[in-house]
Structures are given as C-alpha cells and as structure tokens.
Coordinates of C-alpha atoms in Angstrom, one line a residue:
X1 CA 0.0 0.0 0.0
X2 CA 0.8 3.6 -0.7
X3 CA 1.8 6.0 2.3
X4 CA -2.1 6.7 2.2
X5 CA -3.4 3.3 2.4
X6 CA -6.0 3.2 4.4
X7 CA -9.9 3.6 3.8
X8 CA -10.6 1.8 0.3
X9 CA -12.8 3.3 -2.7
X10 CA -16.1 4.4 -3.4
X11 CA -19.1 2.8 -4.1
X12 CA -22.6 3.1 -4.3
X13 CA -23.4 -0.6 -2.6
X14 CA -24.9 -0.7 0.5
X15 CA -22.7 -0.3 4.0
X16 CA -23.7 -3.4 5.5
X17 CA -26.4 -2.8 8.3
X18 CA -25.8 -4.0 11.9
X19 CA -23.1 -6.6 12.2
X20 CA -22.8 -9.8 14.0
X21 CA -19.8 -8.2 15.8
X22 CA -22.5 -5.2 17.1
X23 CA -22.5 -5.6 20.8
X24 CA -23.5 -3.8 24.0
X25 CA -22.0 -1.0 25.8
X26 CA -19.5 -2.4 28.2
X27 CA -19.8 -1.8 31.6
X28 CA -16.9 0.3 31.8
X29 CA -18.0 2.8 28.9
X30 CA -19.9 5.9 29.6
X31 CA -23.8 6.4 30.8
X32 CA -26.0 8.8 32.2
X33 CA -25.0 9.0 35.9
X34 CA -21.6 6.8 35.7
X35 CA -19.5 7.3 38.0
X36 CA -16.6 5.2 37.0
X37 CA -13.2 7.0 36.6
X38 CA -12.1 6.9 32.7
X39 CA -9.6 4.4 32.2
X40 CA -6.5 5.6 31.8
X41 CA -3.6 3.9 29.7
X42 CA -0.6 5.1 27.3
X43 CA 0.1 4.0 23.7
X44 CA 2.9 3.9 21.1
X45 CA 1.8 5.6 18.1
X46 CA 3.3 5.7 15.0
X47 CA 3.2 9.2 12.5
X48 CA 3.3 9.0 9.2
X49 CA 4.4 12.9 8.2
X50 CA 2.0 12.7 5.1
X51 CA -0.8 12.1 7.8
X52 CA 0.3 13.7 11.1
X53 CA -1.0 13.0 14.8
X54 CA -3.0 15.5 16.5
X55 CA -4.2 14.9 20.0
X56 CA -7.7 16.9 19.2
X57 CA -8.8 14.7 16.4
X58 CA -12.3 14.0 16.8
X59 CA -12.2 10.0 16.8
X60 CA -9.8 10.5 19.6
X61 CA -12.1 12.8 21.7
X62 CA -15.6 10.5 20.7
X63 CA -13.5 7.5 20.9
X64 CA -12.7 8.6 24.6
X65 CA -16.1 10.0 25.2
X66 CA -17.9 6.9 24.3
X67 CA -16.1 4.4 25.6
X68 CA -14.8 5.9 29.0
X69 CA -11.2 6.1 28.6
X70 CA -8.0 8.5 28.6
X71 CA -5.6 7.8 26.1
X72 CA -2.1 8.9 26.2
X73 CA -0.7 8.8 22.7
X74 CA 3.5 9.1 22.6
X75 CA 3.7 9.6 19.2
X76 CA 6.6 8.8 17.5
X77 CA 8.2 9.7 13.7
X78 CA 7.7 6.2 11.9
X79 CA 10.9 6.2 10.4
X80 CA 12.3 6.0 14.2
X81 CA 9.0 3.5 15.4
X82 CA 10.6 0.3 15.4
X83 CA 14.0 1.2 16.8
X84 CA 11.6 2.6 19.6
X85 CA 9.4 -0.3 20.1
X86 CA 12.1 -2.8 20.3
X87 CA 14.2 -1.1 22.8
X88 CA 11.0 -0.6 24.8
X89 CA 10.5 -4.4 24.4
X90 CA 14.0 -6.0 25.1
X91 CA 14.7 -3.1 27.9
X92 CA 11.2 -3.0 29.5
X93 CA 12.1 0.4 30.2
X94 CA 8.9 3.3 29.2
X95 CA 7.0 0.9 27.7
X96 CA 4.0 1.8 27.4
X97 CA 0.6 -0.2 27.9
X98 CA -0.7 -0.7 24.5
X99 CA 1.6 -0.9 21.4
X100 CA -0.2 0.1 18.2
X101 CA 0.8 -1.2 14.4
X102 CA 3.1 -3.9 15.5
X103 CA 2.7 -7.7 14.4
X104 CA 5.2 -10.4 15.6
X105 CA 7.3 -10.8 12.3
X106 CA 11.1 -10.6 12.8
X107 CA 12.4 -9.4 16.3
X108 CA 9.2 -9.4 17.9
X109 CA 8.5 -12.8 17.4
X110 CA 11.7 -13.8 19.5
X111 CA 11.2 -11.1 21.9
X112 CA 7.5 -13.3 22.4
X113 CA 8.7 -16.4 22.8
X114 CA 11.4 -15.0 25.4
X115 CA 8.3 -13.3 27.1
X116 CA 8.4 -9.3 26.8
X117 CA 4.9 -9.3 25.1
X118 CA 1.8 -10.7 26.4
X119 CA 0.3 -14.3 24.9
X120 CA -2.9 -12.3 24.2
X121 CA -4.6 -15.7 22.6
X122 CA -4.6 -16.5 27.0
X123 CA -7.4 -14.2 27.4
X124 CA -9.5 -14.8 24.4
X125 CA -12.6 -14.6 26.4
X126 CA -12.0 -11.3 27.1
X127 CA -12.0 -10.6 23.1
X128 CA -15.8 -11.1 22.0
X129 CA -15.6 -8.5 19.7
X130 CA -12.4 -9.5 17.9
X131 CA -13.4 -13.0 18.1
X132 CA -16.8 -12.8 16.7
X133 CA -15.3 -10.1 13.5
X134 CA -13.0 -13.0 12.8
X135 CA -15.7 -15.8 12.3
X136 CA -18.0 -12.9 10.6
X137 CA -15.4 -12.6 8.2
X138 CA -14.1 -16.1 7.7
X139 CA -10.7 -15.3 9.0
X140 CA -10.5 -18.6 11.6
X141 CA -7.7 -19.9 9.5
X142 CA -5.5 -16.6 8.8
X143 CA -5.6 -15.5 12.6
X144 CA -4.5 -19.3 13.4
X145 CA -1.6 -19.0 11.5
X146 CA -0.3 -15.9 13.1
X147 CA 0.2 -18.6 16.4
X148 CA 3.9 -18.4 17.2
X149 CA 5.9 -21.6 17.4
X150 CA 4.4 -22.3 21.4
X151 CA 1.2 -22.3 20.1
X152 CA 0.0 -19.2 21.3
X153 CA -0.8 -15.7 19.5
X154 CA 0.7 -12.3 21.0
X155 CA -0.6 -9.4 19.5
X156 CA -4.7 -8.8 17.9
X157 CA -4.5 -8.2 13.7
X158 CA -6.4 -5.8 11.7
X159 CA -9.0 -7.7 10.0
X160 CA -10.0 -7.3 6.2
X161 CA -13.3 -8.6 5.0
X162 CA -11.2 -9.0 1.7
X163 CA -8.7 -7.7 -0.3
X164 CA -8.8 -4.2 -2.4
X165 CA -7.5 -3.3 -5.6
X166 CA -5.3 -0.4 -4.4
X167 CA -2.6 0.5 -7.5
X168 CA -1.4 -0.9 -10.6
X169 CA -0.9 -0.1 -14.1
X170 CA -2.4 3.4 -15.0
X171 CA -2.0 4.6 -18.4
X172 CA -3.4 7.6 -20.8
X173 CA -7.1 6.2 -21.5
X174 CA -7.6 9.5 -23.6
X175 CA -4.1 8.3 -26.0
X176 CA -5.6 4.6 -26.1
X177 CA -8.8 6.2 -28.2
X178 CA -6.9 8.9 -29.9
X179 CA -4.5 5.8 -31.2
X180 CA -7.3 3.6 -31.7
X181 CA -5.8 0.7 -29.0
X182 CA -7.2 -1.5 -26.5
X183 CA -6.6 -1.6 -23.2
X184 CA -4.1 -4.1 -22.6
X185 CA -4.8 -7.2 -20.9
X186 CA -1.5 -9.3 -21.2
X187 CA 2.2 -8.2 -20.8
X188 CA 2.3 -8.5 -24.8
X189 CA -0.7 -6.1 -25.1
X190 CA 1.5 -3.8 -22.8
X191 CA 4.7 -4.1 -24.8
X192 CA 2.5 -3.3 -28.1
X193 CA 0.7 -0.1 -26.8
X194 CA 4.1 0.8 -25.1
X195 CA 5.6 0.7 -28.8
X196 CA 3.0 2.6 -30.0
X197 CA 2.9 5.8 -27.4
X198 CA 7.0 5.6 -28.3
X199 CA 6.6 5.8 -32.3
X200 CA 4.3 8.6 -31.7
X201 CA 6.2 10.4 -29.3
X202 CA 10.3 9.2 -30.0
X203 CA 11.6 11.6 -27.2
X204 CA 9.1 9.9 -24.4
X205 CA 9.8 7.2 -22.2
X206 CA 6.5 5.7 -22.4
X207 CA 6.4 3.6 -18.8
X208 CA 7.3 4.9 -15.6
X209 CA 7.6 3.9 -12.4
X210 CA 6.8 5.5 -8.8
X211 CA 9.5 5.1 -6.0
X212 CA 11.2 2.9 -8.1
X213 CA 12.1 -0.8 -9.7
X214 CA 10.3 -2.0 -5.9
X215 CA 6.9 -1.3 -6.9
X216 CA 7.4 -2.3 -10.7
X217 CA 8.6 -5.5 -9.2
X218 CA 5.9 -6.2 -6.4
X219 CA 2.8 -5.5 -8.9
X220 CA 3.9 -7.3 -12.0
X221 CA 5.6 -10.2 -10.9
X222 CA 3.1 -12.3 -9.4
X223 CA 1.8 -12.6 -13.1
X224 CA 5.1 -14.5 -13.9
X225 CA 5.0 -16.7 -10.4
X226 CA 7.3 -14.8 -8.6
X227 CA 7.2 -12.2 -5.9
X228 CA 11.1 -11.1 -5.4
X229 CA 13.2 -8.1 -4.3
X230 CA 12.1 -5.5 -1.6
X231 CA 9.0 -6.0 -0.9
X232 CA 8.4 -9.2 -2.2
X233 CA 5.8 -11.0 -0.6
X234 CA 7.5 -13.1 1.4
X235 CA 9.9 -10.9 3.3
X236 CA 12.6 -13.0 1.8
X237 CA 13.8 -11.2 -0.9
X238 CA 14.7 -13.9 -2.9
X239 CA 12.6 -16.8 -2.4
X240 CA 9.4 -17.2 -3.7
X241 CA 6.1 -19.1 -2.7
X242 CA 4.3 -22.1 -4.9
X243 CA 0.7 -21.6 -4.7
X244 CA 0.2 -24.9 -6.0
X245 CA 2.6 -27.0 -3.7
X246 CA 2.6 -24.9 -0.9
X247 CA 6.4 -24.3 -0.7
X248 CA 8.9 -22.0 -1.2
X249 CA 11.6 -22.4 -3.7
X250 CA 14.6 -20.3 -4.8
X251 CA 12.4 -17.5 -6.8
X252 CA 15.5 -15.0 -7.4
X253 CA 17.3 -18.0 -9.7
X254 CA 14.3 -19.2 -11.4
X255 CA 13.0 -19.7 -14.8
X256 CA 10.1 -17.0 -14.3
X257 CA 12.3 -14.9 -13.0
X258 CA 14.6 -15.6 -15.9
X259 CA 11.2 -15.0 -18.3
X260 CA 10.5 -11.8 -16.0
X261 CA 14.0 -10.2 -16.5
X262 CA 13.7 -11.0 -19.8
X263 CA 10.5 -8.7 -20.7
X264 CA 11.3 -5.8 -18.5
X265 CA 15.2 -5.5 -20.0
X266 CA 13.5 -5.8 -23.2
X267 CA 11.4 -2.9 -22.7
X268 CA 14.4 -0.9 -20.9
X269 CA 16.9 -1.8 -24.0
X270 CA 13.7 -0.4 -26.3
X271 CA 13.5 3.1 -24.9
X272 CA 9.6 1.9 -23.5
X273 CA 10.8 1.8 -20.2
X274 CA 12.1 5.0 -18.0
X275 CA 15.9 5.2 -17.3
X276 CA 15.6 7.1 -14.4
X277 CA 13.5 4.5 -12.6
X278 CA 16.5 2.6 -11.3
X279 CA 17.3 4.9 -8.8
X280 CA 14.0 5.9 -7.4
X281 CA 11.7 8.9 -8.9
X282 CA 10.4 11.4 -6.6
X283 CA 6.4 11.9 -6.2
X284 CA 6.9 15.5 -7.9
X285 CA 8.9 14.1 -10.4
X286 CA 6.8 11.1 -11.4
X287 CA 3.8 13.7 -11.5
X288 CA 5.5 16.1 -13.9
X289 CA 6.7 13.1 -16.3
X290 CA 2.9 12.1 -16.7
X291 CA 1.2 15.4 -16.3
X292 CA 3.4 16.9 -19.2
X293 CA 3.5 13.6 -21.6
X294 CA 7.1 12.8 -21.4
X295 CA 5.4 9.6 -19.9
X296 CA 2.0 7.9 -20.6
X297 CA 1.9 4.6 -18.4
X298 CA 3.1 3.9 -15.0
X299 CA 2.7 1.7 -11.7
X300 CA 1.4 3.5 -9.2
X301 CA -1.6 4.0 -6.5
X302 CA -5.2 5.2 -7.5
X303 CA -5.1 7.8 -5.0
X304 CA -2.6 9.6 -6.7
X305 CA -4.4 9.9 -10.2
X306 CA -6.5 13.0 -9.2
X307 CA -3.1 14.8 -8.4
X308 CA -1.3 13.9 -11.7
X309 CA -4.7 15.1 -13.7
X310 CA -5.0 18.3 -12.0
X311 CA -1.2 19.3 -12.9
X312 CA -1.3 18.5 -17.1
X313 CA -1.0 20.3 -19.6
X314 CA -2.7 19.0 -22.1
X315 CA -6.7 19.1 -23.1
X316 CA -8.4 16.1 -22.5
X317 CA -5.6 14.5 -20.1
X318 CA -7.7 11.2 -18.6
X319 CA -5.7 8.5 -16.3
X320 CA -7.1 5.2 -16.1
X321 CA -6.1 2.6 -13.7
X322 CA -6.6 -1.3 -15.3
X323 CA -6.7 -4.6 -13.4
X324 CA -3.9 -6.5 -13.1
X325 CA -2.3 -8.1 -16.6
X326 CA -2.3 -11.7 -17.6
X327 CA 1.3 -13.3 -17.3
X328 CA 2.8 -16.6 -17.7
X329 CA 1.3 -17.3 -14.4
X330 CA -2.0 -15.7 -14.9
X331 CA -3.3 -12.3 -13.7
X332 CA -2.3 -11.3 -10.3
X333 CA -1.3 -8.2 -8.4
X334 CA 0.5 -8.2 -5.4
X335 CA -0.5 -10.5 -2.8
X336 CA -2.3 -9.0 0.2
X337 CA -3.0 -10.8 3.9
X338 CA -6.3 -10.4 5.5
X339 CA -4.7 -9.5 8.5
X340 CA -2.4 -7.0 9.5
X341 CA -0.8 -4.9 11.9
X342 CA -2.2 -4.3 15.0
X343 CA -2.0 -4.6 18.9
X344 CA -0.3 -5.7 21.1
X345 CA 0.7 -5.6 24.9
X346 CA 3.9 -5.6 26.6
X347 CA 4.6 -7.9 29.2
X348 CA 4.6 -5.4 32.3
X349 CA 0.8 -4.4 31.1
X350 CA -0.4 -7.7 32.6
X351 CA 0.6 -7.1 36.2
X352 CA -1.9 -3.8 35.8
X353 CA -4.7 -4.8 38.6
X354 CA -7.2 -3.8 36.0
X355 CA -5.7 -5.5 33.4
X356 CA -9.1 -7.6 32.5
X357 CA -10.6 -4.2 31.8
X358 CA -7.8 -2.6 29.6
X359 CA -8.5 -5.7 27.2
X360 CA -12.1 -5.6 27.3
X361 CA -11.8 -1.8 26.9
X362 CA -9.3 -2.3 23.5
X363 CA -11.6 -5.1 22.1
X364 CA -14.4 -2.6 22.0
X365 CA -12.7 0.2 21.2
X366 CA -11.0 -1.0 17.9
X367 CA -13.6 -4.2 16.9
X368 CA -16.8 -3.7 17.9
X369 CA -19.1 -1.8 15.2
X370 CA -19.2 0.8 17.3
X371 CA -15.6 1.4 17.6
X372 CA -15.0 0.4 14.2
X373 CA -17.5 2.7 12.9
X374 CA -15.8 5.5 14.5
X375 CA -11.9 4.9 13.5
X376 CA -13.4 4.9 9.8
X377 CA -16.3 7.0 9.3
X378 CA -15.7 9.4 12.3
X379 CA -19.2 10.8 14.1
X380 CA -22.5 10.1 12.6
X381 CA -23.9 13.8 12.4
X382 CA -20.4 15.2 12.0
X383 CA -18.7 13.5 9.1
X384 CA -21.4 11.6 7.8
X385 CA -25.1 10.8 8.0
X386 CA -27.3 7.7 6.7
X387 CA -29.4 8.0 3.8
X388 CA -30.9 4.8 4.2
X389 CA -28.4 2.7 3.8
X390 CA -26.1 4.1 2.4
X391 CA -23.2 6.7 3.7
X392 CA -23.6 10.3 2.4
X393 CA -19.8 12.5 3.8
X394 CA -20.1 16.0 5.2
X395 CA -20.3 18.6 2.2
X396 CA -16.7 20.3 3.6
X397 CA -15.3 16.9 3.0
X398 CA -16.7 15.7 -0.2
X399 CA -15.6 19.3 -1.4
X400 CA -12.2 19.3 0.0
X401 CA -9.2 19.2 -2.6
X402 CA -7.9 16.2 -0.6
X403 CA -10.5 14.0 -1.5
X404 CA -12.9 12.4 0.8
X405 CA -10.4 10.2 1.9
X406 CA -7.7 11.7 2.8
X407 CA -9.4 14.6 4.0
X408 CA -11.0 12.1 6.7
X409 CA -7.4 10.8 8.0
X410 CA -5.9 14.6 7.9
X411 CA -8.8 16.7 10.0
X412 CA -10.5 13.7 11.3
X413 CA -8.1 11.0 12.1
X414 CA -10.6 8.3 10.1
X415 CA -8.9 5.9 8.0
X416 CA -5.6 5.7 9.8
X417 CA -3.7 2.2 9.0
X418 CA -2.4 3.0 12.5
X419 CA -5.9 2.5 14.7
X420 CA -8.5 1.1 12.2
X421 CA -8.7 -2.5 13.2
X422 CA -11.8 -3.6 11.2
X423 CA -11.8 -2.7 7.5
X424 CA -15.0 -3.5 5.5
X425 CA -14.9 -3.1 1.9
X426 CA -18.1 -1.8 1.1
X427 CA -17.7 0.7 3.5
X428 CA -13.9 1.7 2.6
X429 CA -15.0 2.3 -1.3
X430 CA -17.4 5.1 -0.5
X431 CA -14.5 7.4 0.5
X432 CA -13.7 6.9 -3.2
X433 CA -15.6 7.2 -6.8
X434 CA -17.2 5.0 -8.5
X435 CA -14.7 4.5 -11.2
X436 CA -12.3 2.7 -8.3
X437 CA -15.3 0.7 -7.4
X438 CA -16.1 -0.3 -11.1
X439 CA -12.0 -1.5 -11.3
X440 CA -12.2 -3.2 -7.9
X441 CA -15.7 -5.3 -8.8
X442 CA -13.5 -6.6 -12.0
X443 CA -10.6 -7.5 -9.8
X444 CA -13.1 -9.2 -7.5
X445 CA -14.3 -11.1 -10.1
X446 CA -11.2 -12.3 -11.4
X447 CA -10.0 -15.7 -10.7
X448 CA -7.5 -15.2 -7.3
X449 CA -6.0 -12.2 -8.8
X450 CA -5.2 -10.7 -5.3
X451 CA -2.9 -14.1 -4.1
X452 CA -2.9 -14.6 -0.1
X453 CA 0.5 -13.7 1.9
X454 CA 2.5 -16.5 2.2
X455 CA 2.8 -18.3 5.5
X456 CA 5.9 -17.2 8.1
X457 CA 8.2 -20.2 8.6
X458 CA 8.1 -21.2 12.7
X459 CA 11.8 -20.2 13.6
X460 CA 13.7 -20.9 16.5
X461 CA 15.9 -18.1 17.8
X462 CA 19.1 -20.5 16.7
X463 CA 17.0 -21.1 12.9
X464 CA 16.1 -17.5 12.8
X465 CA 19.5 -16.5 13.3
X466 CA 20.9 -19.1 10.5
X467 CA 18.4 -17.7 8.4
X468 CA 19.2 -14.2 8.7
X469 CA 22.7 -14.6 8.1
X470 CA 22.0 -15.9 4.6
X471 CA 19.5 -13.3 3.6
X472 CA 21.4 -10.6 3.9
X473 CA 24.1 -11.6 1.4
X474 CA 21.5 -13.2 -1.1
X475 CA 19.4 -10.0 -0.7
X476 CA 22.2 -7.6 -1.7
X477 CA 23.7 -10.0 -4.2
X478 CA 20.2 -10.5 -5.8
X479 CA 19.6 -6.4 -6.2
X480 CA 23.4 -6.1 -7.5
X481 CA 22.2 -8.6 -10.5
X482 CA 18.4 -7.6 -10.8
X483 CA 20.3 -3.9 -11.6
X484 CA 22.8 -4.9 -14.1
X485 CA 19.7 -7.7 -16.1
X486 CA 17.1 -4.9 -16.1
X487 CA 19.3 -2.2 -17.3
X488 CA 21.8 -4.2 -19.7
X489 CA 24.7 -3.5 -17.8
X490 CA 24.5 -7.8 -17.2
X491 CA 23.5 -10.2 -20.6
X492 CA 20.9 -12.8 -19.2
X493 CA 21.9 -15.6 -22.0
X494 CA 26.0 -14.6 -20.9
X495 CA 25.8 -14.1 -17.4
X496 CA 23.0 -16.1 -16.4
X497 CA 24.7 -19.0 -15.4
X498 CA 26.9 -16.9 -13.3
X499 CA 24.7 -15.4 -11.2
X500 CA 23.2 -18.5 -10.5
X501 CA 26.1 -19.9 -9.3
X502 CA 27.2 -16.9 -7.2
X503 CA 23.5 -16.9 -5.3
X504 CA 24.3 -21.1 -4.9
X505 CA 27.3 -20.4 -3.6
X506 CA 25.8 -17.7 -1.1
X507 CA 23.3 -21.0 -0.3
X508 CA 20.1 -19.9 -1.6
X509 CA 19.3 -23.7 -1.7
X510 CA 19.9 -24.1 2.1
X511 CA 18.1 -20.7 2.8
X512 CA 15.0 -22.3 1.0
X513 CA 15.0 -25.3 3.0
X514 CA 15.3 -23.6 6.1
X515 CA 12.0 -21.6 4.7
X516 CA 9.8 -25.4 3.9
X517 CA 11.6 -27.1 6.9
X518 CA 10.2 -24.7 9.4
X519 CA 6.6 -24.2 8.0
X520 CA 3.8 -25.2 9.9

C-alpha cells in the first residue's frame, strides 16, 4: 500500500447494516449518571508525516467519550517506530501499555517467545468482539496461522473482509482512443501499446515507475509466479512461494524470474521503459513526467491519479487505472493478507490490577461496530449521515481538494492504518468514486488475482539467526544482479549462469529449506 493506504474506494453498494460483531456498551464505557473514573492507559503511536497525529482529532475525543477512557498517545516519527518499540520491548524500560501497528514478524517474534509481550490468545474470552469479527469474516484460519511456534498468538491483527485493488498499471485512457488501441490485458498487449505511445512520441519514455524498480517488481511479478526483491511478498527477498505445492523455492534464480528479466530488459533496451527509474523517482517528479506527456503509463496508486490530472498540460488528459495483466502465471497483483498490523501488549501491562478491563476496553474500542464505525467513518452527524443505507460524507469533506479520503485521515483522524482495526470493503470504497469501485468489482471477479501472503516459517531463535545470516548476502547479491539484467549492464543468456552460481554459492538452496523445513 501507498503512504495513504487506508480507507478503500467508493461505491454506491450498500454499508452493510448491523453486524454480528455489534454488541452492548461495556460496563466500563460511559452512561448517564456513571460514576466510573475513565480508564487511563498510554500508547505507542506511529506518525506517518503525510498524515500527522494530532491529540484533538475527533475519533480520539468520541472515541474517549464513548467508551470511557483517557488515552495517552507518545507519538513517534515512523521512520524512528521500530527502533523505539524494540528497545521498549527487550529493555522494558517506558514501555508503554498498548503498542499500536506492531505484528510479531522478525524481532518481535523472538522477543515473544522469550516473554516481553503478552500471549494475548490466553485471554480470548476477554476478546468477544475481535473474536466474533473473525468468524463474521471467515478469517479462523488466517488468525490461526499468526500462532507463534508455542502455540500461542501475541498481539490482535487488523481484520480485512477482503482484499482491495489499491494500485497498478495506470496509463493515458484518452491516448488509447486517440490511437485507436485496447486496453491491454496481457504483458504483450502492454509491450504493443508501449511501442505505440514511443513511435508517436520518439523523445518519451512511455512507462514509468513510482519510488522505483520495488513497486514495478511487487505489482507485475506475481503474473510470472514470482514475488522477489524488496518488498516481495515473502519478506525474503529472494525466495518465492508455490501456490500450487505450498512451498517456497529459490524465486531469485528461477526460470520466471529468468522469463520476467527478460521482458522488462526488453522494454528498458527499447526506450519503452524510463531510465531514471533505477534509482528511485520522486512523487513530484513522477507527477510532472505524466502530467506533461514525457510519460503515458506507469505503476502507481489510485489515489494519486487526481493529483497527476489536476497538474497536465494537455486538453483532455484522462488517467485510467486497469486490473492486473495476464502473465505466464496468470493475472495477479501483489498478494495481500487479511490480516495486518495491530496490537499488542507488553509484558509489564499484565501485572496492571485492572488488566481484565484494559483488554475488554481495546476489544471494544477497535472491533466492535461501534468502535469500528468511528476509526473509519468518524461521528454520525459530523462527518457523515445515513441515507438509508447508504453513507452520504459532510459537504466540507466531499468538497475538499484532498479527497474524501484523505481529508478524513488529515482533520479527522478516520482511516488511519495505524488505529483502524476492522476494514470493510463496502464501507472503505465510498471514500472513493465510483470508477475505483467499477476496477475493484472486476478484480473481485477475477480468478484469485489478489494471491494470499505466504505463510511465516516457525523459527527458532538458533533457525532464525541461520536464516538471517543468509538473507542478507542473497538480498544484496540479488539487487546487485536484478540492476545490471534490467538495465543491460548484465547479458541474461551470458551471465545467467553466473549469477546462478554466485547466489548457490551464497546458499540460496539451504536458505530455501530452512524456509519449507520450518513451515507449519
């Protein structure tokens, strides 16, 4: 996801009316003549500069309103988040009682299993609300497999109904029609429209790429088997998942990576593809290379269409954004999980006396409908109201040059990766317009384009240190290579055999086993 994923698109379906997951005021929330004292307890936050904290957002305040409590957010840059919450974790030292946006991949994992975080799956009746969104959305088997390798889960996941259609390939729909072309629906359709916007326009560089070869990479290669690189999808960076045999096997050396290399240098030694994207392009850059026709495709996020539009220069500019393009592998963007990041607890919040009540509060903060209703949509009467069923924004922010929803996440605090727990899709898409609701209905309907995560390998500190010593090398090794084959510096008929050998000799082989030995 972009640096504004979030909420999802627009749409006019219907919000879904009361869910199963609906329940009660707790005891402990707010109601006429309660005497209770608000419950008091500190969280990590962390701030995105795009979308920054402020104390007075209005979830916050309702949030604390309605459900009794008195947050204290320690907000922290997110760039310095995880150096923060691991030092808080090993150290014990200022941690705080809650620890937002946090799973148990990588260091935390070990850090549960030595016991600085609590095994939250112990107090599952004390969930009801997480529990019950996870059998309303079918997510029994996802949440299972987030168990560490004692059996026990430590931290509570977002939960996604399903899967969005966030960014892909967006091209120049008015230049399809003025040169009478399709929209492409393979990689070979692509390469022939590509060739096309390049005859027409010899000095353009017809595809470019935001951030980067990273988000070329993650949205395209799925369609050639492969996820590899930063950000591939198995954390990896050079191993790949089978969807069919449920394993792993050595992507980075591959024959579809071989077949993947081979289109994308093509492109690059043809002029289609922009030079500059090896190092990576700047948001203002990328705009200006679209908005001003030196480019007419690129990989990007939807969100970011309405920008690029509003700064061209020429009369009838229209980007389009297209569902993912078939491959040797089929049609598939980048896989997605149905969890995500989320919360969890530090050891020393356990030996709180009102510990019981902290939980129960968080479950109904962040998964009831309530709560979830609120770190969305913001106040009924405020930001929205119902028309039926259906969700009809606050004129300011359907108006507002941010867009519904970002507008929602910068005065509102709605829509923040960083607190929304529950994510519906219906309700996401009417922050956006009904073109991005059109694209995602095709995606939905297309067969598994979105591919699950694949599944974390159950290390043991010794394992997980093995394993980390051979990723690094292969990692830096593999982006050395993926360079010099993309932009001709490296011959993949010459050197292929080479490269192969040097990741072999780095044991890519034994780094794969590790991965398959160690799965569930």
């Amino acid at each position: 996801m972009s640096a504004l994923t979030g909420c999802n698109t627009k749409t006019n379906s219907s919000e879904p009316s009361s869910s199963p997951t609906s329940t009660s005021p707790s005891p402990d929330a707010a109601t006429p003549g309660k005497t209770e004292e608000p419950l008091k307890f500190k969280v990590f936050y962390s701030d995105n500069a795009t979308l920054p904290f402020q104390k007075d957002w209005l979830v916050i305040k309702e949030v604390e309103k309605r459900f009794n409590v008195d947050i204290d957010f320690e907000v922290i840059p997110i760039a310095d988040y995880q150096t923060k919450v691991s030092l808080a974790l090993n150290t014990g030292n200022n941690a705080p009682d809650v620890i937002l946006y946090q799973s148990t991949k990588g260091e935390n994992a070990s850090l549960a299993l030595n016991g600085a975080i609590v095994p939250i799956s112990d107090y599952s009746d004390w969930t009801p609300n997480f529990n019950a969104r996870v059998k309303e959305f079918g997510l029994e088997k996802e949440v299972d497999a987030l168990k560490l390798k004692d059996g026990k889960r430590y931290y509570l996941p977002s939960l996604y109904d399903k899967p969005f259609y966030d960014g892909g390939l967006i091209m120049r729909e008015d230049l399809l029609a003025k040169y009478q072309l399709d929209a492409p629906k393979t990689f070979d359709d692509l390469y022939t429209v590509l060739k096309k916007f390049k005859e027409e326009n010899p000095d353009s560089y017809p595809l470019t790429i935001l951030a980067g070869p990273r988000v070329l990479y993650r949205m395209t290669m799925p369609s050639f088997g492969i996820s590899v690189g930063k950000n591939g999808a198995s954390g990896t960076n050079t191993l790949s998942w089978d969807y069919d045999k449920q394993t792993y096997f050595p992507g980075a050396i591959s024959d579809e990576y071989k077949e993947y290399m081979k289109f994308f240098s093509k492109l690059y030694a043809e002029g289609l593809l922009d030079p500059e994207m090896a190092d990576p392009i700047d948001g203002d850059k990328w705009s200006q290379k679209l908005a001003t026709g030196k480019s007419f495709a690129t990989y990007a996020y939807y969100d970011q269409i309405g920008g690029v539009e509003s700064a061209a220069t020429e009369p009838g500019f229209k980007l389009q954004m297209y569902p993912p393009l078939e491959g040797p592998a089929g049609a598939h963007h980048q896989p997605k999980s149905s969890t995500g990041s989320g919360i969890l607890f530090p050891k020393k919040t356990a030996d709180r006396p009102d510990f019981e009540r902290l939980v129960k509060a968080i479950d109904e903060i962040f998964y009831s409908e309530e709560g979830a209703k609120i770190w969305c949509l913001g106040v009924e009467g405020q930001t929205y109201t119902m028309d039926g069923d259906k969700i009809k924004y606050a004129d300011e922010i359907v108006n507002s040059p941010n867009g519904i929803y970002k507008e929602m996440q910068l005065k509102y605090g709605a829509g923040s990766d960083v607190t929304q727990m529950v994510w519906v899709n219906a309700r996401e898409m009417t922050k956006y317009d009904e073109n991005y609701s059109q694209i995602n209905a095709t995606v939905a309907a297309m067969d598994n384009a979105i591919q699950s995560i694949p599944p974390t390998p159950m290390f043991d500190d010794m394992t997980a240190e093995e394993a980390s010593s051979l990723q690094t090398p292969l990692s830096d090794t593999f982006e050395v290579w993926a360079d010099g084959f993309l932009t001709g510096k490296k011959n993949l008929d010459k050197d292929w055999d080479q490269y192969v050998k040097e990741m072999k000799n780095l044991q890519i082989e034994r780094f794969t086993q590790l991965y398959n030995d160690n799965l569930k």
